Every structure is written in C-alpha cells, then in structure tokens.
Short mmCIF file of C-alpha atoms in Angstrom, two decimals:
data_model
loop_
_atom_site.label_atom_id
_atom_site.label_comp_id
_atom_site.label_asym_id
_atom_site.label_seq_id
_atom_site.Cartn_x
_atom_site.Cartn_y
_atom_site.Cartn_z
CA MET A 250 21.03 12.45 1.24
CA GLY A 251 20.34 10.25 4.28
CA THR A 252 20.70 13.14 6.71
CA THR A 253 18.41 15.32 4.59
CA LEU A 254 15.79 12.59 4.45
CA LYS A 255 15.92 11.98 8.20
CA ALA A 256 15.11 15.66 8.74
CA GLN A 257 11.77 15.25 6.95
CA THR A 258 8.62 13.87 8.47
CA GLY A 259 7.15 10.57 7.39
CA ALA A 260 4.14 12.38 5.97
CA GLU A 261 6.41 14.48 3.75
CA ILE A 262 8.14 11.39 2.41
CA PHE A 263 5.37 8.79 2.17
CA GLY A 264 2.14 10.76 2.67
CA THR A 265 -0.57 9.88 5.17
CA THR A 266 -3.48 8.60 3.08
CA SER A 267 -2.12 6.09 0.60
CA VAL A 268 -3.78 3.60 -1.72
CA ALA A 269 -2.08 0.39 -2.79
CA MET A 270 -3.24 0.86 -6.37
CA VAL A 271 -4.38 -1.93 -8.66
CA THR A 272 -2.64 -2.50 -11.97
CA PRO A 273 -5.25 -1.98 -14.72
CA PHE A 274 -5.51 -4.48 -17.54
CA THR A 275 -7.37 -4.47 -20.84
CA SER A 276 -10.10 -7.00 -21.67
CA THR A 277 -7.35 -9.23 -23.12
CA GLY A 278 -5.21 -9.01 -20.01
CA GLU A 279 -2.60 -6.53 -21.22
CA LEU A 280 -1.35 -3.56 -19.23
CA ASP A 281 -3.71 -0.58 -19.65
CA LEU A 282 -1.72 2.60 -19.12
CA ASP A 283 -4.60 4.92 -20.00
CA ALA A 284 -6.76 3.32 -17.30
CA GLY A 285 -3.83 3.58 -14.90
CA ARG A 286 -3.52 7.30 -15.54
CA LYS A 287 -7.25 7.86 -15.08
CA LEU A 288 -7.43 5.85 -11.87
CA ALA A 289 -4.40 7.58 -10.36
CA SER A 290 -5.82 11.00 -11.20
CA HIS A 291 -9.23 10.05 -9.79
CA LEU A 292 -7.73 8.91 -6.50
CA VAL A 293 -5.54 11.98 -6.09
CA ASP A 294 -8.41 14.30 -7.05
CA ASN A 295 -10.38 12.74 -4.20
CA GLY A 296 -7.86 13.25 -1.44
CA ILE A 297 -5.30 10.46 -1.74
CA ASP A 298 -1.80 11.89 -1.21
CA SER A 299 0.25 8.78 -1.93
CA LEU A 300 0.03 5.89 -4.37
CA VAL A 301 1.80 2.57 -3.92
CA LEU A 302 2.33 0.87 -7.28
CA ALA A 303 3.30 -2.76 -7.91
CA GLY A 304 2.41 -3.96 -4.44
CA THR A 305 0.35 -7.02 -3.60
CA THR A 306 -2.90 -5.37 -4.70
CA GLY A 307 -1.04 -4.21 -7.80
CA GLU A 308 -0.50 -7.90 -8.63
CA SER A 309 3.28 -7.65 -8.43
CA PRO A 310 3.81 -11.44 -8.68
CA THR A 311 2.16 -11.55 -12.12
CA THR A 312 3.41 -8.32 -13.69
CA THR A 313 6.80 -8.00 -15.36
CA ALA A 314 9.47 -5.51 -14.38
CA GLU A 315 8.86 -3.76 -17.69
CA GLU A 316 5.14 -3.43 -16.94
CA LYS A 317 5.87 -2.10 -13.45
CA ILE A 318 8.18 0.59 -14.79
CA ALA A 319 5.80 1.54 -17.61
CA LEU A 320 2.92 2.04 -15.15
CA LEU A 321 5.17 3.98 -12.78
CA LYS A 322 6.24 6.37 -15.54
CA ALA A 323 2.65 6.88 -16.73
CA VAL A 324 1.30 7.55 -13.23
CA LYS A 325 4.17 9.86 -12.34
CA GLU A 326 3.60 11.83 -15.50
CA GLU A 327 -0.14 12.03 -14.75
CA VAL A 328 -0.10 13.15 -11.13
CA GLY A 329 3.27 14.88 -10.98
CA ASP A 330 3.93 16.32 -7.54
CA ARG A 331 0.30 16.11 -6.38
CA ALA A 332 0.99 12.79 -4.65
CA ARG A 333 3.93 10.71 -3.55
CA ILE A 334 4.60 7.77 -5.87
CA ILE A 335 5.92 4.74 -4.00
CA ALA A 336 7.14 1.82 -6.10
CA GLY A 337 6.95 -1.75 -4.92
CA ALA A 338 10.48 -3.04 -5.42
CA GLY A 339 10.63 -6.11 -3.21
CA THR A 340 10.96 -9.68 -4.41
CA ASN A 341 12.39 -12.86 -2.89
CA ASN A 342 15.54 -12.39 -4.97
CA THR A 343 17.91 -9.72 -3.64
CA ARG A 344 19.59 -9.13 -7.00
CA SER A 345 16.25 -8.69 -8.76
CA SER A 346 15.06 -6.37 -5.99
CA VAL A 347 18.15 -4.19 -6.35
CA GLU A 348 17.65 -3.97 -10.10
CA LEU A 349 13.98 -3.09 -9.70
CA ALA A 350 14.75 -0.52 -7.01
CA ILE A 351 17.26 1.24 -9.25
CA ALA A 352 14.94 1.14 -12.26
CA SER A 353 12.02 2.45 -10.21
CA ARG A 354 14.02 5.35 -8.80
CA ASN A 355 15.30 6.22 -12.27
CA ALA A 356 11.72 6.13 -13.57
CA GLY A 357 10.63 8.75 -11.05
CA ALA A 358 9.59 6.89 -7.89
CA ASP A 359 9.62 9.17 -4.85
CA ALA A 360 10.12 6.21 -2.52
CA LEU A 361 10.20 2.41 -2.45
CA LEU A 362 8.10 -0.19 -0.67
CA VAL A 363 10.21 -3.28 -0.03
CA VAL A 364 8.48 -6.41 1.20
CA THR A 365 10.11 -9.08 3.34
CA PRO A 366 11.33 -11.80 0.94
CA TYR A 367 8.66 -14.46 0.57
CA TYR A 368 8.80 -18.25 0.22
CA SER A 369 12.56 -18.51 0.88
CA LYS A 370 12.09 -17.87 4.63
CA PRO A 371 15.49 -16.24 5.22
CA SER A 372 16.93 -15.75 8.70
CA GLN A 373 16.82 -12.36 10.39
CA THR A 374 20.49 -11.95 9.41
CA GLY A 375 19.50 -12.66 5.83
CA LEU A 376 16.73 -10.08 6.03
CA VAL A 377 19.16 -7.42 7.22
CA ALA A 378 21.55 -8.24 4.38
CA HIS A 379 18.70 -8.17 1.84
CA PHE A 380 17.33 -4.78 2.88
CA THR A 381 20.81 -3.32 3.28
CA ALA A 382 21.76 -4.32 -0.27
CA ILE A 383 18.67 -2.54 -1.61
CA ALA A 384 19.26 0.53 0.55
CA ASP A 385 22.88 0.72 -0.61
CA ALA A 386 21.84 0.61 -4.28
CA THR A 387 19.77 3.80 -4.40
CA ASP A 388 19.11 7.03 -2.53
CA ALA A 389 15.34 6.48 -2.50
CA PRO A 390 13.54 6.52 0.86
CA ILE A 391 12.50 2.99 1.80
CA CYS A 392 9.37 1.77 3.55
CA LEU A 393 9.80 -1.76 4.87
CA TYR A 394 6.80 -4.05 4.42
CA ASP A 395 6.22 -6.57 7.21
CA ILE A 396 3.55 -9.07 6.20
CA PRO A 397 4.41 -12.53 7.58
CA GLY A 398 1.03 -13.95 6.55
CA ARG A 399 2.22 -13.76 2.95
CA SER A 400 6.00 -13.81 3.27
CA GLY A 401 6.23 -16.52 5.91
CA VAL A 402 8.82 -14.57 7.92
CA PRO A 403 8.22 -11.61 10.27
CA LEU A 404 10.61 -8.76 10.89
CA HIS A 405 11.60 -9.18 14.53
CA ALA A 406 11.92 -6.10 16.73
CA PRO A 407 15.76 -6.18 16.91
CA THR A 408 15.87 -6.46 13.12
CA ILE A 409 13.59 -3.44 12.72
CA ARG A 410 15.77 -1.45 15.12
CA GLN A 411 18.87 -2.40 13.15
CA LEU A 412 17.32 -1.56 9.78
CA ALA A 413 16.05 1.77 11.10
CA GLU A 414 19.67 2.83 11.49
CA LEU A 415 20.13 2.76 7.70
CA PRO A 416 19.90 6.37 6.47
CA THR A 417 17.23 5.74 3.84
CA VAL A 418 15.04 3.27 5.76
CA LEU A 419 12.39 5.68 7.00
CA GLY A 420 9.08 3.83 7.16
CA LEU A 421 7.35 0.53 7.81
CA LYS A 422 4.07 -0.80 6.48
CA ASP A 423 2.69 -3.12 9.15
CA ALA A 424 0.43 -5.99 8.17
CA LYS A 425 1.47 -8.03 11.20
CA GLY A 426 -0.75 -6.27 13.71
CA ASP A 427 1.34 -6.74 16.85
CA PHE A 428 0.54 -3.50 18.67
CA PHE A 429 2.36 -4.54 21.85
CA GLU A 430 5.60 -4.90 19.91
CA ALA A 431 5.08 -1.99 17.55
CA ALA A 432 4.10 0.81 19.94
CA PRO A 433 7.56 1.14 21.53
CA LEU A 434 9.25 0.63 18.14
CA ILE A 435 7.36 3.61 16.71
CA ARG A 436 8.74 5.76 19.51
CA GLU A 437 12.25 4.30 19.56
CA THR A 438 13.04 4.11 15.86
CA GLY A 439 11.34 7.24 14.56
CA LEU A 440 10.10 5.25 11.55
CA ALA A 441 6.95 6.47 9.85
CA TRP A 442 4.54 3.62 10.61
CA TYR A 443 1.67 2.71 8.27
CA SER A 444 -1.34 0.50 8.76
CA GLY A 445 -1.26 -2.23 6.15
CA ASP A 446 -4.61 -3.71 7.11
CA ASP A 447 -7.74 -1.56 6.70
CA PRO A 448 -9.70 -3.01 9.68
CA LEU A 449 -6.81 -1.90 11.92
CA ASN A 450 -6.40 1.63 10.55
CA VAL A 451 -7.86 3.39 13.60
CA PRO A 452 -6.01 1.30 16.19
CA TRP A 453 -2.75 1.97 14.35
CA LEU A 454 -3.38 5.70 14.30
CA SER A 455 -4.13 5.59 18.02
CA VAL A 456 -0.66 4.20 18.84
CA GLY A 457 1.22 6.67 16.70
CA ALA A 458 1.08 5.55 13.08
CA THR A 459 1.71 8.24 10.50
CA GLY A 460 -1.02 7.00 8.17
CA VAL A 461 -2.47 4.11 6.21
CA ILE A 462 -1.75 2.21 3.01
CA SER A 463 -5.22 1.14 2.03
CA VAL A 464 -7.06 -1.09 -0.42
CA ILE A 465 -10.51 0.19 0.53
CA GLY A 466 -9.32 3.67 -0.39
CA HIS A 467 -9.85 2.70 -4.04
CA VAL A 468 -13.61 3.03 -3.62
CA ALA A 469 -13.84 5.36 -0.63
CA PRO A 470 -10.98 7.83 -1.14
CA ARG A 471 -12.83 10.90 0.15
CA LEU A 472 -14.08 9.12 3.26
CA LEU A 473 -10.66 7.65 3.97
CA ARG A 474 -9.11 11.10 3.66
CA GLU A 475 -11.81 12.53 5.93
CA MET A 476 -11.18 9.81 8.49
CA ILE A 477 -7.45 10.58 8.63
CA THR A 478 -8.09 14.33 8.80
CA SER A 479 -10.72 13.86 11.52
CA PHE A 480 -8.25 11.84 13.56
CA GLU A 481 -5.59 14.52 13.17
CA GLU A 482 -8.11 17.15 14.28
CA GLY A 483 -9.28 15.11 17.26
CA ASP A 484 -12.81 14.45 15.98
CA LEU A 485 -12.93 10.86 17.17
CA ALA A 486 -16.70 10.61 16.85
CA ARG A 487 -16.43 11.19 13.10
CA VAL A 488 -13.50 8.76 12.90
CA ARG A 489 -15.57 6.03 14.53
CA GLU A 490 -18.55 6.79 12.31
CA ILE A 491 -16.59 6.47 9.08
CA ASN A 492 -14.76 3.42 10.33
CA ALA A 493 -17.93 1.61 11.37
CA ASN A 494 -20.20 2.61 8.49
CA THR A 495 -17.76 2.44 5.59
CA ILE A 496 -14.34 0.93 6.32
CA ASP A 497 -15.54 -2.07 8.33
CA VAL A 498 -18.36 -2.84 5.89
CA LEU A 499 -16.01 -2.83 2.91
CA ALA A 500 -13.28 -4.67 4.81
CA ARG A 501 -15.57 -7.67 5.13
CA GLN A 502 -15.86 -7.78 1.36
CA GLN A 503 -12.13 -7.41 0.92
CA ALA A 504 -11.56 -10.32 3.31
CA VAL A 505 -13.86 -12.54 1.23
CA LEU A 506 -12.64 -11.52 -2.23
CA GLY A 507 -9.00 -10.62 -1.68
CA GLY A 508 -7.52 -7.20 -2.34
CA ALA A 509 -7.12 -7.12 -6.12
CA THR A 510 -10.41 -8.88 -6.84
CA PHE A 511 -12.29 -6.65 -4.39
CA ALA A 512 -10.79 -3.41 -5.67
CA LYS A 513 -11.26 -4.20 -9.35
CA ALA A 514 -14.86 -5.39 -8.93
CA ALA A 515 -15.76 -2.44 -6.71
CA LEU A 516 -14.23 0.09 -9.09
CA ARG A 517 -16.18 -1.48 -11.96
CA LEU A 518 -19.41 -1.01 -10.00
CA GLN A 519 -18.47 2.66 -9.65
CA GLY A 520 -18.00 2.93 -13.41
CA ILE A 521 -14.21 2.81 -13.35
CA GLU A 522 -12.97 -0.02 -15.56
CA VAL A 523 -9.58 -1.52 -14.68
CA GLY A 524 -10.04 -5.03 -16.02
CA ASP A 525 -9.91 -8.36 -14.20
CA PRO A 526 -7.03 -9.79 -12.15
CA ARG A 527 -4.49 -12.09 -13.73
CA LEU A 528 -4.42 -15.76 -12.85
CA PRO A 529 -4.04 -17.32 -10.37
CA VAL A 530 -6.19 -14.52 -8.90
CA VAL A 531 -9.70 -14.71 -10.35
CA PRO A 532 -12.50 -12.14 -10.74
CA ALA A 533 -15.55 -12.04 -8.49
CA THR A 534 -18.49 -14.27 -9.37
CA ASP A 535 -21.92 -12.86 -10.20
CA SER A 536 -23.24 -13.68 -6.73
CA GLN A 537 -20.18 -12.12 -5.08
CA ILE A 538 -20.67 -8.98 -7.14
CA GLU A 539 -24.27 -8.68 -5.97
CA ASP A 540 -23.16 -9.03 -2.35
CA LEU A 541 -20.48 -6.44 -2.97
CA ARG A 542 -22.98 -4.07 -4.58
CA GLU A 543 -25.26 -4.30 -1.54
CA ASP A 544 -22.43 -3.61 0.92
CA MET A 545 -21.11 -0.73 -1.17
CA ARG A 546 -24.58 0.84 -0.96
CA LYS A 547 -24.59 0.34 2.80
CA ALA A 548 -21.16 1.94 2.97
CA GLY A 549 -22.32 4.98 1.01
CA VAL A 550 -19.92 4.54 -1.90
CA LEU A 551 -22.39 3.45 -4.57
#
C-alpha cells in the first residue's frame, strides 16, 4: 500500500483546492447532518476538490468522536468520489488519535490530517513516536499538520525528514510559514505541501506547494479554484488580482473573527445556514457582521 501511494501525486491523494469545512449545528447546538451534506455539495459543485472535516475550523476540540464520524459518513455519501475527504484525526492523546484514525478510515475517509499534539508540548522524539503510531494503525495517507501557534510545538526539519520516510506520510499542511526552511524540504522529502494560512497561499504556491487548505474557500470557492488554476496555467496577473481583491480582503475578517466564526457568519450572509460555533468560540456580534458584510461585497462574494 505504501509503495502504491508513493507512486501517486499529492494532488491525486489530497487534492489541490481544499476547504477546512465547518461542522454545521442546529439552532440548539446539535450536529446538523443535512446542513453538512448541503454545504459539502455546494463547495464541491463550485470547484473544491478536497474537504477537510473535523479540523480546527470544524471545531474538533468541541465535537465528539461520534459526531466526527457521523459527519464524515454523511459527507462521503453526499459527494462520493467527486472530492477527496480528509478526516482530522489528531489529538494530544496518541491512543485517542489512533482510535479516531482507524474509525475515520473505516467510515470512508480518503486520507487523514493529523495535527501536532497540542498543550502537552512533546519532544521531537515524542512527535515521531506519536505520528508513527498513527501511521502504523491504518493504511490511510497522512497529511501532517504543523501549526505551532496553536499546538505550542513546531515540527523541526529533521523530524519532518524522518516522518516523510514513513510510507503513508505523504503531505504536510503548513501553518508555520517558514519559507526558508520549507522550500528545501518540499524538494527533498517529496511531500505534498499545503498552505494552511490563506494570506500566504500565493507565496506557498510560488515555492512549490501542491495546493491550499483554506477557510476563505467557504465563501469564495469558485474564485479560490480559479486562483489555483490560474497559477497552474501561469496567469500570474489573474492570481494577483484574485488574491488582492478577494483573498486578502476576506483574510482580514478571518483574522479578526477566527476561522469558525468567520466562516459560519459569512456563509449565513450568503444564505447558507450552518449554525453558530460552540463555546468557547462565540458568534460574530452585530457590528462585526456589518463589517463582514461590507468586506464580502468588496470581495465580490455577496
């Protein structure tokens, strides 16, 4: 299985234009599978070729394993093979992560996104052991998720090189933003590299990233897809135009509101109801919504 996977491109395994999808809730805060199906179908219909479920924007800290698997099954059934379904399976507990990885693969996940364990601040040796245990538990392709601003611990370059030798570790979502370190790693490891920070999408593509895992793609899926396609076709003028007029405008709102709050409020303004975030994340205030509405108009998505 590992050899077969290594023969595929990162785009074939993880896609190029991915959205870290929100987890929809009802007005009473329960999981809303119907809304999840509709949102997933809407995103894929508008050019998104990969959906990451149960990530940070999917409110993984405040959803149960049962809810994660239920949403995964519903989305997989809805979109089928039209998009890659990547399940967030990382926690700060290796045993729980292994269990979630196995359950996600059995539920139909095409691949796994595994975040660096948070809060515990393990050593680099501990990180290798953690990711190796998850990789040994399932045949699913794995995309590492390096986000030290949330986890407290970065993946160091030697650690990334070591993990890239595992047969099913095939990608990395980068929310660290160290281009000087990453550029040679992209070449040396052969990992499919993904921008994990929308304002840095274009710089990441320029140094060899395979694609993006976006939050802004919730409300600008067609433009995000066009930006990636334009880059692949060498139309850098169009890339810069979309990035400046849409991505950067919306990224400012995301920075203020946070990913889940931004995405859920923005989708609501577009007529797509996915509920409010769960505490401790709170919904946007009335004044924040008005600011968001104005910027969405400027960005051409409302």
